[in-house]
Amino acid sequence: MELTDKLIVLADAAKYDASCASSGAPKRSSKGQKGLGATNGNGICHSFTPDGRCVALLKILMTNFCLYDCQYCINRRSSNVPRARFSVDEIVRLTLDFYRRNLISGLFLSSGIIRSNDYTMEALVRVARTLRVEHQFRGYIHLKTIPDASPDLIRQAGLYADRLSVNIELPTSQSLTRLAPEKSDTTIRHAMSTIRDGLEEATAEPRAPRFSPGGQSTQMIVGADDTDDHTILGNVQSLYGDYRLKRVYYSAFSPIPESPSSVPLIAPPLLREHRLYQADFLIRGYGFRADELLTGPGNLSLDIDPKLAWALNHRELFPIDLDRADMYMIARVPGIGITSARRIDMLRRERRIRYSDLTRLGCSMKKLSPFITTQDYRPRQAGLERQALLAQMQTSTPAQMALL
Amino acid sequence: MTMYTLHMTRADFACWRDHARRLLAARVPPGDVLWQGEDSAGDLFVSSDTDLPPPSETPLALKLSRQDLRRLECASHYWPTPHQECRWALLYRVVWRLALGEGEALLAGDTDGAVIEQRVKAVNHEVHHIHAFLRFHQQPIKADDQHAPEFIAWFEPRHDVLEAAARHFIDRMGQHRWLIMTPGGAIICDGRQWHIERPEADIFNVQDYQALVEMKDDAEDLWLAYYASTFNPARLNEKTMVRSMPSRFWRHMPERVLMTGLISHARHGAQQLGQDSRLATRRGRTITLPGKS
Ligand code: SF4
């Protein structure tokens, strides 16, 4: 098979992985040196495809031959798709050629499982090692870890990769048993702990070997089973706590050709995925607890974002006075992000806050107006009930991000 | 009231800083200064600086943190449109206010601070754009040629981002020799050092670049194959693409030739699936577990 053909097959097979981040790596430079590539901690999106997704890395599978039969996956062994396998040199060549032209910032390599878990993992590590050692490649490398691979191979992967990830795949272990019979929640979590231990060792001991400095992440497919957002967010919150994850990526289930009857034929609304990302961000960045965002079983509202939904459910806490309120509460006001909250705090040390300051800070005025007071502003809506408030906001706000 | 005309002999921050220091020392308020430079609307017939009054008995001076200084310098890289305020006048008013003790002048909630913030943001954004969307084209080079650039690129930035780009690409490109051409100047790197060439009168244009690019670059075909295949037609979302990658950059990106085709194919319902349509029609292969036949 021609290289171009393989690339088409193996990029297609890899695109269901949502992550393409190239951030979080330590500072590296090739200035005046042999070799190629740099990282500086920031991610770069070199292009966007018409699905609105960022292209930061060469995201491919080493091979889409796979012995497993995960029902949601286009590469499962019972799927009738063209198959291909890259050689190490082919992956190296593509990575370096694309990198030099500034088309990508690195490689995201994953693979179907061939022969054995260790055999597959070993092959992935070999690609990373060849890039790093032989070609002195200093760009970004993300390796998808095979959960059942031996801890020793995972440690080797950590020597070369900037980020390691193990996919949790589905929100609950019951769903995993049903849809990915060869996988097990226990081994997935075991691999995550191996990576976490490696990360902790590397930070605790200055002389410990390098280990995946960009941390670990995972991906969860949403909408392939019927788990609700309440359960998802609860599980995600414990994942963050248990495994020092940098990120959980959510991937709305994408129907696949010749879909087995165990998975749905239609995709969940992309807006659901978007709301989960927003809720996830509130948990990671704003100190919200999962059970604050969804107090009982069910899904996040598709109409309004989770922060607004929370504030509308806690009318008793608002409006708050921006000259006096805690930073923590200011950041919880819909329409005010962390950065703006910090800026408000800086400004109020110089003088009292005026309503027009908020426009200049780029806050979303429509959202925040019922929830704050300043020396020259008091919300008219203070007495309005939740429903009326919502209706009023919605008539005046264009629909949230048309994703569909 | 005397108006003081000052010339920005070089349109750079260091030149402005010299002027600003002397103006503060002489306590010249911002309203009394006419800045002459490429983006100021001063009096074209005055050709030399007006003499400044002698330093005041109560001169103003200002100590800025390194961070604030960097912020001002960054804002100075912003190229205003004809209707926007001259960058040097804005910067001087801000330091004047700071020197008088108005600490808020640099904060984003302040009227001037907000403009500074908006300019800093725009400049950083443009730095990000050149890091992301610039494309190097590989040149055929004779093995014994030690000087010709191996990689060249053309980019049309909106603000002055050449230095930031130079530092970024020298980190990435190792010992490769490369050249980035823009209408206002070029970055030339010989694999160890870089320098910026800013022609006085003659500016570069895209034809100069096109004349340099002689041969097709093979890797571009591979890139096109990748781009089309990594796209998921079941998630078509053109708006986000255009918002994240403004169309003014497309002209020099190889993937521009694919976009319309991919979009219309996905939109006209050829598929609800994520799979690349080039694969849907090909013969596939299921896998039998070893030992089970
Ligand atoms: S192991 Fe499962 S998810 Fe991974 S490629 Fe094979 S079938 Fe797909």
XYZ file of C-alpha atoms and ligand atoms in Angstrom:
705
model
C 0.000 0.000 0.000
C 1.179 3.505 -0.812
C 2.089 5.868 2.005
C -0.733 8.238 1.025
C -3.233 5.392 1.217
C -2.046 4.300 4.613
C -2.265 7.853 5.826
C -5.877 8.110 4.681
C -6.832 4.865 6.417
C -4.957 5.506 9.644
C -5.929 9.158 10.072
C -9.540 8.219 9.501
C -9.219 5.514 12.128
C -7.748 7.931 14.669
C -10.097 10.871 14.306
C -12.552 9.703 16.934
C -10.058 10.660 19.596
C -11.017 14.163 20.621
C -7.749 15.354 22.077
C -5.322 17.146 19.848
C -3.761 19.309 22.541
C -0.087 20.127 22.327
C 0.105 22.056 25.586
C 1.764 21.392 28.894
C 5.176 20.301 27.662
C 8.305 21.779 29.261
C 10.358 24.380 27.421
C 12.621 22.835 24.780
C 14.465 24.445 21.925
C 16.491 23.279 18.932
C 18.076 26.673 18.371
C 21.370 26.156 16.578
C 21.378 22.458 17.434
C 21.113 19.231 15.505
C 17.605 17.906 15.473
C 14.263 19.584 15.175
C 11.456 20.962 17.211
C 10.518 22.982 20.257
C 7.840 23.150 22.890
C 7.016 26.035 25.174
C 4.012 24.860 27.114
C 1.451 26.514 24.874
C -0.523 24.574 22.355
C -0.734 25.703 18.753
C -3.573 24.909 16.379
C -1.963 24.841 12.959
C -5.169 24.394 11.085
C -8.865 23.791 11.543
C -10.917 21.298 9.605
C -14.508 22.157 8.611
C -15.750 20.289 11.697
C -14.299 23.184 13.679
C -11.662 21.022 15.298
C -8.092 22.061 15.759
C -5.241 20.295 13.990
C -2.247 20.557 16.278
C -0.668 17.141 15.934
C -0.330 14.392 13.386
C -3.026 12.179 14.897
C -2.823 8.650 13.530
C -2.990 5.021 14.515
C 0.112 2.935 14.022
C -2.263 0.254 12.790
C -6.016 -0.237 12.693
C -5.747 -4.009 12.761
C -7.258 -4.898 16.109
C -7.989 -8.091 17.976
C -10.574 -6.462 20.230
C -14.198 -5.960 19.429
C -15.231 -2.764 21.173
C -18.727 -2.116 19.852
C -18.439 1.659 19.529
C -15.180 1.536 17.577
C -14.742 1.610 13.828
C -11.594 -0.490 14.108
C -13.114 -3.397 16.039
C -12.215 -6.765 14.576
C -15.719 -7.399 13.231
C -15.751 -4.078 11.352
C -15.374 -4.306 7.631
C -12.937 -1.421 7.069
C -9.764 -1.178 4.990
C -6.780 -1.961 7.232
C -3.235 -0.716 7.184
C -0.085 -0.554 9.246
C 2.653 2.053 9.250
C 6.300 1.167 9.654
C 8.307 3.098 12.227
C 10.149 4.931 9.464
C 6.964 6.005 7.767
C 5.611 7.588 10.935
C 8.945 9.277 11.580
C 9.090 10.636 8.061
C 5.543 12.004 8.144
C 6.084 13.620 11.522
C 9.318 15.346 10.549
C 8.135 16.384 7.082
C 4.950 17.933 8.441
C 6.772 19.504 11.339
C 9.337 21.298 9.166
C 6.586 22.873 7.118
C 4.919 24.129 10.281
C 1.853 21.995 9.642
C 1.908 20.351 13.084
C 3.583 20.653 16.467
C 4.091 16.958 17.000
C 2.655 13.466 16.992
C -0.328 11.832 18.678
C 0.100 8.116 18.235
C -2.302 5.398 19.167
C -2.928 1.881 17.897
C -5.247 -1.062 17.538
C -4.099 -4.085 19.507
C -2.107 -6.548 17.467
C -0.565 -9.835 18.628
C -0.405 -8.825 22.270
C -0.716 -5.793 24.473
C 2.998 -5.669 25.177
C 3.911 -6.178 21.532
C 1.721 -3.223 20.573
C 2.926 -0.972 23.353
C 6.525 -1.829 22.611
C 6.007 -0.801 18.973
C 4.524 2.547 20.031
C 7.442 3.195 22.354
C 9.861 2.362 19.550
C 8.404 5.117 17.356
C 8.752 7.677 20.140
C 12.274 6.532 20.947
C 13.350 6.716 17.296
C 12.023 10.244 17.003
C 13.623 11.423 20.218
C 16.944 9.601 20.148
C 17.819 9.086 16.497
C 16.312 12.263 15.114
C 16.568 14.426 18.226
C 13.011 15.497 17.755
C 12.008 18.013 20.449
C 8.407 18.595 19.355
C 5.371 17.262 21.174
C 4.649 13.550 21.507
C 1.428 12.150 22.932
C 1.233 8.373 23.259
C -1.965 6.512 23.866
C -1.184 3.807 26.368
C -2.409 0.261 25.943
C -3.994 -0.387 29.355
C -2.902 -4.011 29.654
C 0.700 -3.320 28.724
C 3.295 -4.041 31.390
C 4.095 -1.157 33.788
C 7.681 -1.287 32.617
C 6.675 -0.373 29.058
C 4.489 2.426 30.377
C 7.482 3.808 32.262
C 9.545 3.692 29.077
C 6.801 5.518 27.230
C 6.969 8.224 29.886
C 10.635 8.779 29.089
C 9.856 9.966 25.580
C 6.283 11.217 25.614
C 5.079 14.634 26.720
C 1.706 13.236 27.502
C 0.345 9.772 28.135
C -3.279 8.875 28.107
C -5.374 5.829 28.793
C -8.942 6.007 27.610
C -11.538 5.306 30.241
C -13.774 4.762 27.155
C -17.207 4.646 28.799
C -18.716 6.392 31.815
C -19.370 3.267 33.887
C -17.760 -0.113 34.335
C -21.093 -1.814 33.520
C -21.140 -0.159 30.102
C -17.548 -1.137 29.545
C -18.323 -4.778 30.270
C -21.233 -4.670 27.895
C -19.659 -2.776 24.986
C -15.966 -3.527 25.296
C -15.913 -7.089 26.581
C -12.142 -7.528 26.275
C -11.389 -4.418 28.282
C -11.715 -4.039 31.993
C -12.249 -1.054 34.196
C -9.726 -2.497 36.641
C -6.840 -2.664 34.179
C -7.645 0.761 32.747
C -7.514 2.245 36.225
C -4.427 0.259 36.971
C -2.648 1.798 33.981
C -3.814 5.238 35.098
C -2.318 4.633 38.538
C 0.975 3.507 37.009
C 1.117 6.809 35.129
C 0.061 8.797 38.191
C 2.798 7.144 40.266
C 5.336 7.943 37.570
C 4.225 11.579 37.555
C 4.405 11.829 41.318
C 7.826 10.276 41.458
C 9.138 12.631 38.798
C 7.892 15.699 40.669
C 8.957 14.503 44.100
C 12.457 13.460 43.177
C 14.594 15.809 41.161
C 16.786 12.972 39.982
C 13.989 10.622 38.999
C 13.854 9.857 35.275
C 11.762 12.149 33.102
C 8.144 11.100 33.013
C 5.427 12.485 30.759
C 5.883 16.123 31.814
C 2.608 17.161 30.168
C 0.708 14.836 32.508
C -2.008 12.356 31.652
C -5.435 12.687 30.135
C -8.284 10.385 29.233
C -11.264 10.228 26.924
C -14.834 9.208 27.552
C -17.355 8.468 24.833
C -20.696 10.092 25.477
C -23.938 8.805 24.057
C -22.878 5.254 23.175
C -24.662 4.067 26.311
C -27.465 5.633 28.331
C -25.492 6.943 31.305
C -26.729 10.405 32.311
C -24.631 13.530 32.879
C -25.166 13.324 36.617
C -23.341 9.988 36.781
C -20.752 11.120 34.231
C -19.803 14.253 36.170
C -19.704 12.373 39.461
C -17.334 9.793 37.995
C -15.257 12.436 36.280
C -14.827 14.325 39.531
C -13.376 11.254 41.183
C -11.166 10.552 38.163
C -9.613 14.006 38.518
C -9.030 13.390 42.183
C -7.703 9.848 41.906
C -5.320 10.054 38.956
C -4.011 13.602 38.694
C -5.552 13.935 35.253
C -4.847 17.080 33.293
C -7.977 16.703 31.248
C -10.918 14.473 30.572
C -11.974 14.669 26.927
C -15.556 13.943 25.975
C -16.272 12.532 22.591
C -19.847 12.451 21.392
C -20.405 8.977 20.007
C -20.132 9.026 16.245
C -22.182 6.355 14.482
C -19.953 4.016 12.527
C -20.446 2.076 9.307
C -22.248 -1.232 9.816
C -22.993 -0.283 13.350
C -23.709 -3.225 15.657
C -27.112 -3.195 17.311
C -25.583 -2.727 20.755
C -24.846 0.937 20.076
C -27.220 3.688 18.916
C -27.617 4.561 15.250
C -27.728 8.278 15.835
C -25.257 10.623 17.417
C -26.134 12.453 20.652
C -26.475 16.204 20.192
C -23.044 17.806 19.952
C -24.412 20.386 22.338
C -24.454 17.756 25.074
C -20.727 17.219 24.616
C -20.273 20.997 24.758
C -22.218 21.304 28.022
C -20.118 18.543 29.563
C -16.952 20.427 28.635
C -18.391 23.560 30.257
C -19.327 21.685 33.418
C -15.919 20.004 33.471
C -14.263 23.401 33.233
C -16.318 24.665 36.159
C -15.191 21.689 38.219
C -11.514 22.091 37.291
C -11.232 25.866 37.201
C -13.914 27.329 39.453
C -14.127 24.910 42.336
C -17.668 23.764 41.582
C -18.594 20.297 42.816
C -20.365 17.931 40.451
C -23.375 17.733 42.764
C -23.735 21.514 42.730
C -24.092 21.503 38.955
C -26.546 18.632 38.865
C -28.267 17.941 42.132
C -30.035 14.787 40.985
C -30.181 12.252 38.155
C -30.542 13.684 34.666
C -28.633 15.648 32.060
C -27.309 19.175 31.947
C -29.705 21.612 30.366
C -29.094 22.098 26.672
C -30.729 25.549 26.646
C -28.465 27.332 29.058
C -24.913 26.844 30.201
C -24.277 25.130 33.533
C -23.003 28.234 35.314
C -26.120 30.209 34.473
C -28.250 27.225 35.422
C -26.535 27.050 38.799
C -26.959 30.770 39.473
C -30.639 30.675 38.545
C -31.085 27.893 41.058
C -29.387 29.959 43.742
C -31.168 33.269 43.458
C -30.882 33.668 47.247
C -27.102 34.271 46.899
C -27.505 37.127 44.433
C -27.170 39.963 43.591
C -23.651 40.402 44.956
C -21.840 43.695 45.466
C -18.719 43.715 43.292
C -16.922 46.080 45.655
C -17.271 43.703 48.574
C -17.880 40.143 47.429
C -15.257 37.395 47.682
C -13.262 36.730 44.541
C -14.597 33.225 44.709
C -18.191 34.437 44.431
C -17.387 36.958 41.691
C -16.033 34.146 39.547
C -19.298 32.308 40.088
C -21.357 35.075 38.493
C -22.597 34.037 35.030
C -20.870 36.150 32.390
C -17.769 36.809 34.515
C -14.814 34.518 33.922
C -11.791 33.915 36.155
C -9.682 36.497 34.320
C -12.338 39.186 34.596
C -12.875 38.342 38.266
C -9.178 38.886 38.889
C -9.256 42.166 36.998
C -12.251 43.398 38.928
C -10.339 42.630 42.088
C -7.322 44.615 40.889
C -9.435 47.546 39.832
C -11.357 47.739 43.108
C -8.123 48.214 44.970
C -7.674 51.456 43.009
C -11.262 52.706 43.102
C -14.879 51.575 43.291
C -16.283 49.507 40.453
C -18.640 51.123 37.948
C -21.062 49.257 35.756
C -19.347 50.440 32.561
C -16.044 48.913 33.749
C -17.583 45.515 33.175
C -18.266 46.232 29.513
C -14.659 47.252 29.071
C -13.533 44.061 30.762
C -15.434 42.140 28.114
C -17.929 40.517 30.477
C -21.197 39.221 29.126
C -23.507 42.005 30.300
C -26.764 40.294 29.521
C -25.852 37.330 31.630
C -24.382 39.123 34.571
C -26.825 42.010 34.922
C -29.341 40.296 37.228
C -26.624 38.974 39.513
C -24.545 41.977 40.580
C -24.691 45.436 42.035
C -22.201 48.294 41.749
C -22.252 51.776 43.229
C -24.082 53.021 40.122
C -26.119 49.961 39.231
C -28.814 47.813 40.768
C -30.551 45.075 38.811
C -34.150 45.722 37.897
C -34.799 42.026 37.651
C -33.993 41.423 41.307
C -37.518 40.387 42.060
C -38.159 38.347 38.960
C -38.707 34.675 39.305
C -36.440 32.139 37.676
C -38.709 31.415 34.732
C -39.365 35.049 33.921
C -35.686 35.852 34.195
C -34.797 33.035 31.904
C -37.404 34.054 29.348
C -36.164 37.607 29.424
C -32.571 36.544 28.874
C -33.428 34.199 26.105
C -35.452 36.648 24.092
C -32.546 39.029 24.095
C -29.665 36.595 23.645
C -28.975 34.819 20.392
C -28.926 31.058 20.729
C -25.876 29.680 22.463
C -23.300 28.522 19.954
C -25.113 26.874 17.105
C -23.283 23.595 16.991
C -25.687 21.765 14.789
C 0.205 76.981 24.507
C 3.112 75.548 22.579
C 2.701 72.350 20.647
C 5.738 70.125 20.608
C 6.360 68.053 17.535
C 8.433 64.958 17.986
C 9.716 62.622 15.298
C 9.801 58.915 15.664
C 12.976 58.431 13.676
C 12.545 54.720 14.095
C 9.031 53.446 14.657
C 10.065 51.491 17.704
C 9.522 51.394 21.406
C 13.067 52.406 22.357
C 12.785 55.597 20.331
C 9.435 56.421 21.953
C 10.891 55.722 25.398
C 13.647 58.288 24.899
C 11.120 60.916 23.916
C 8.756 60.027 26.747
C 11.491 60.275 29.373
C 12.419 63.787 28.248
C 8.791 64.864 27.989
C 8.047 63.730 31.530
C 11.143 65.451 32.834
C 9.928 68.688 31.244
C 6.365 68.056 32.418
C 4.885 68.397 28.946
C 1.258 67.219 29.122
C 0.125 64.691 26.504
C -2.240 67.164 24.870
C 0.710 69.372 23.880
C 2.604 66.738 21.898
C 2.339 65.944 18.206
C 3.879 62.623 17.359
C 5.345 62.311 13.892
C 5.694 58.798 12.683
C 4.293 56.470 10.148
C 0.924 56.227 11.833
C 0.435 59.691 13.287
C -1.424 62.531 11.669
C 1.056 65.273 12.410
C 2.013 68.295 10.374
C 3.941 66.977 7.403
C 5.818 70.203 6.768
C 7.530 70.427 10.103
C 10.699 68.501 9.628
C 12.518 68.781 12.921
C 11.570 68.304 16.544
C 10.364 71.352 18.424
C 12.789 72.184 21.209
C 11.437 70.999 24.510
C 11.231 73.359 27.464
C 14.040 72.906 30.000
C 13.544 70.143 32.555
C 11.021 71.186 35.136
C 11.940 71.865 38.727
C 9.504 69.155 39.661
C 10.275 66.672 36.883
C 8.069 63.651 36.521
C 9.691 60.272 36.415
C 8.235 56.857 36.372
C 9.414 53.478 37.488
C 7.563 50.659 35.814
C 7.696 47.003 36.674
C 9.228 44.850 34.001
C 5.812 43.323 33.391
C 4.125 46.682 32.809
C 6.937 47.788 30.564
C 6.575 44.641 28.508
C 2.874 45.313 28.262
C 3.438 48.802 26.915
C 6.014 47.548 24.457
C 3.627 44.891 23.252
C 0.885 47.498 22.771
C 3.345 49.539 20.719
C 3.501 46.728 18.170
C -0.102 47.391 17.299
C -0.643 49.051 13.936
C -3.692 51.280 14.341
C -6.140 51.824 11.522
C -6.391 55.424 10.192
C -9.275 56.122 12.583
C -7.567 54.862 15.677
C -5.341 56.815 17.988
C -1.628 57.023 17.214
C 0.154 54.424 19.297
C 2.836 56.809 20.633
C 0.288 59.384 21.783
C -1.711 56.715 23.602
C 1.358 55.313 25.306
C 2.515 58.736 26.394
C -0.851 59.612 27.898
C -0.782 56.369 29.865
C 2.687 56.951 31.325
C 1.773 60.573 32.038
C -1.224 59.455 34.056
C 0.791 56.786 35.822
C 3.440 59.361 36.676
C 0.733 61.528 38.235
C -0.280 58.599 40.405
C -3.296 57.314 38.474
C -2.471 53.632 38.890
C -5.611 52.538 37.110
C -4.380 53.844 33.718
C -2.931 50.439 32.942
C -5.837 48.371 34.211
C -8.253 46.851 31.757
C -11.259 48.494 33.431
C -9.916 52.006 32.720
C -10.668 53.865 29.466
C -7.010 54.041 28.388
C -6.159 50.744 30.054
C -8.906 49.083 28.045
C -7.386 50.304 24.769
C -3.952 49.091 25.863
C -5.480 45.772 26.797
C -7.278 45.490 23.474
C -4.053 46.262 21.574
C -1.972 43.842 23.627
C -4.545 41.192 22.937
C -4.626 41.923 19.214
C -0.837 41.789 18.977
C -0.588 38.558 20.929
C -3.301 37.100 18.816
C -1.411 37.990 15.675
C 1.763 36.455 17.119
C -0.254 33.342 17.678
C -1.527 33.490 14.105
C 1.919 33.647 12.583
C 3.117 30.781 14.792
C 0.164 28.699 13.751
C -0.716 29.477 10.162
C 2.593 30.275 8.540
C 3.588 27.538 6.097
C 7.112 26.732 5.088
C 7.694 25.541 1.595
C 10.705 23.299 1.076
C 13.068 24.462 -1.649
C 15.139 22.192 -3.847
C 18.720 22.921 -2.850
C 21.945 21.686 -4.378
C 23.909 19.608 -1.927
C 26.889 21.970 -1.921
C 24.814 25.128 -1.495
C 25.502 26.356 2.010
C 23.560 29.590 1.795
C 20.236 29.384 0.008
C 17.321 28.983 2.401
C 15.906 25.455 2.549
C 12.486 26.640 3.685
C 10.667 29.793 2.721
C 7.348 31.298 3.717
C 5.164 34.284 2.962
C 2.947 35.873 5.594
C 0.906 39.071 5.799
C 0.673 40.020 9.483
C -1.583 42.823 10.740
C 0.785 43.986 13.441
C 4.508 44.066 14.077
C 5.178 40.463 15.023
C 8.420 39.719 13.199
C 10.594 39.495 16.266
C 8.227 37.187 18.082
C 8.049 35.010 14.987
C 11.826 34.929 14.595
C 12.357 33.731 18.142
C 9.710 31.100 17.784
C 10.884 29.604 14.527
C 14.546 29.513 15.406
C 13.604 27.312 18.346
C 11.667 24.976 16.115
C 13.828 24.737 13.038
C 17.199 23.707 14.486
C 20.005 24.145 11.975
C 17.776 24.561 8.946
C 18.157 27.730 6.908
C 14.907 29.576 6.373
C 13.393 32.791 5.170
C 10.082 34.401 6.079
C 8.925 37.222 3.839
C 6.252 39.740 4.803
C 5.250 42.998 3.139
C 7.072 45.049 5.780
C 10.241 43.034 6.178
C 11.842 39.625 6.145
C 13.376 37.308 8.716
C 16.475 35.540 7.509
C 17.974 32.650 9.429
C 21.145 30.804 8.517
C 20.630 27.966 10.974
C 22.432 29.690 13.832
C 21.458 33.358 13.817
C 18.528 35.352 12.567
C 18.113 38.952 11.601
C 15.291 41.082 10.354
C 15.634 43.034 7.169
C 13.355 46.028 6.880
C 13.790 47.606 3.492
C 13.478 51.406 3.576
C 11.504 52.039 0.441
C 11.307 48.792 -1.430
C 8.835 46.534 0.262
C 8.496 42.868 -0.446
C 5.503 41.637 -2.304
C 3.965 38.282 -2.796
C 5.252 38.031 -6.359
C 8.824 38.069 -5.106
C 7.912 35.127 -2.966
C 6.094 33.282 -5.701
C 9.076 33.766 -7.974
C 11.207 32.022 -5.368
C 8.938 29.020 -4.956
C 9.885 27.008 -7.968
C 8.961 23.445 -7.334
C 6.067 21.531 -5.964
C 6.645 20.374 -2.439
C 5.762 16.649 -2.227
C 4.848 16.725 1.431
C 1.930 18.976 0.552
C 0.068 16.117 -1.109
C 0.500 13.978 1.964
C -0.755 16.839 4.076
C -3.867 17.179 1.923
C -4.545 13.474 2.266
C -4.237 13.826 6.022
C -6.366 16.953 6.292
C -9.297 15.433 4.419
C -9.096 12.217 6.363
C -8.843 13.656 9.853
C -11.939 15.787 9.139
C -15.122 14.304 10.581
C -18.015 15.073 8.170
C -20.604 13.970 10.718
C -19.609 16.972 12.861
C -19.605 19.696 10.222
C -19.201 23.042 11.959
C -17.985 25.581 9.485
C -18.578 28.566 11.727
C -16.114 27.449 14.355
C -13.528 26.784 11.674
C -13.863 30.276 10.219
C -13.912 31.894 13.639
C -10.747 30.098 14.707
C -8.889 30.452 11.431
C -9.782 33.731 9.733
C -10.006 33.428 5.988
C -7.339 36.065 5.357
C -4.779 33.340 6.159
C -6.137 30.703 3.817
C -4.530 32.036 0.671
C -1.171 30.560 1.569
C -2.313 27.349 3.196
C -2.318 24.276 0.978
C -5.540 22.910 2.509
C -7.573 25.844 1.096
C -8.190 23.767 -2.050
C -10.066 21.139 -0.041
C -12.338 23.179 2.171
C -15.261 23.924 -0.133
C -15.353 20.356 -1.407
C -15.313 18.820 2.056
C -17.994 21.172 3.301
C -20.412 20.673 0.449
C -19.873 16.940 0.480
C -20.659 16.761 4.179
C -23.578 19.152 3.915
C -25.285 17.487 1.016
C -25.854 14.536 3.149
C -23.578 12.102 1.429
C -23.025 10.778 4.875
C -24.130 10.898 8.433
C -21.046 8.968 9.383
C -17.668 10.191 10.407
C -15.785 7.989 8.000
C -13.866 9.456 5.064
C -15.970 8.770 1.960
C -12.870 7.645 0.086
C -12.806 4.645 2.407
C -16.494 3.807 2.461
C -16.370 2.301 -0.997
C -13.176 0.332 -0.519
C -12.969 -3.332 0.303
C -12.606 -3.872 3.987
C -11.357 -6.654 6.116
C -12.637 -8.184 9.309
C -10.192 -9.936 11.577
C -10.361 -13.468 12.845
C -8.923 -14.162 16.247
C -5.942 -16.501 16.128
C -7.014 -20.057 16.875
C -10.610 -19.436 15.763
C -11.293 -20.029 12.124
S -9.021 -1.866 21.359
Fe -11.173 -1.404 21.051
S -11.214 0.842 20.942
Fe -9.083 0.228 20.616
S -8.882 0.045 18.395
Fe -9.380 -1.970 19.156
S -11.590 -2.084 18.977
Fe -11.046 0.063 18.837
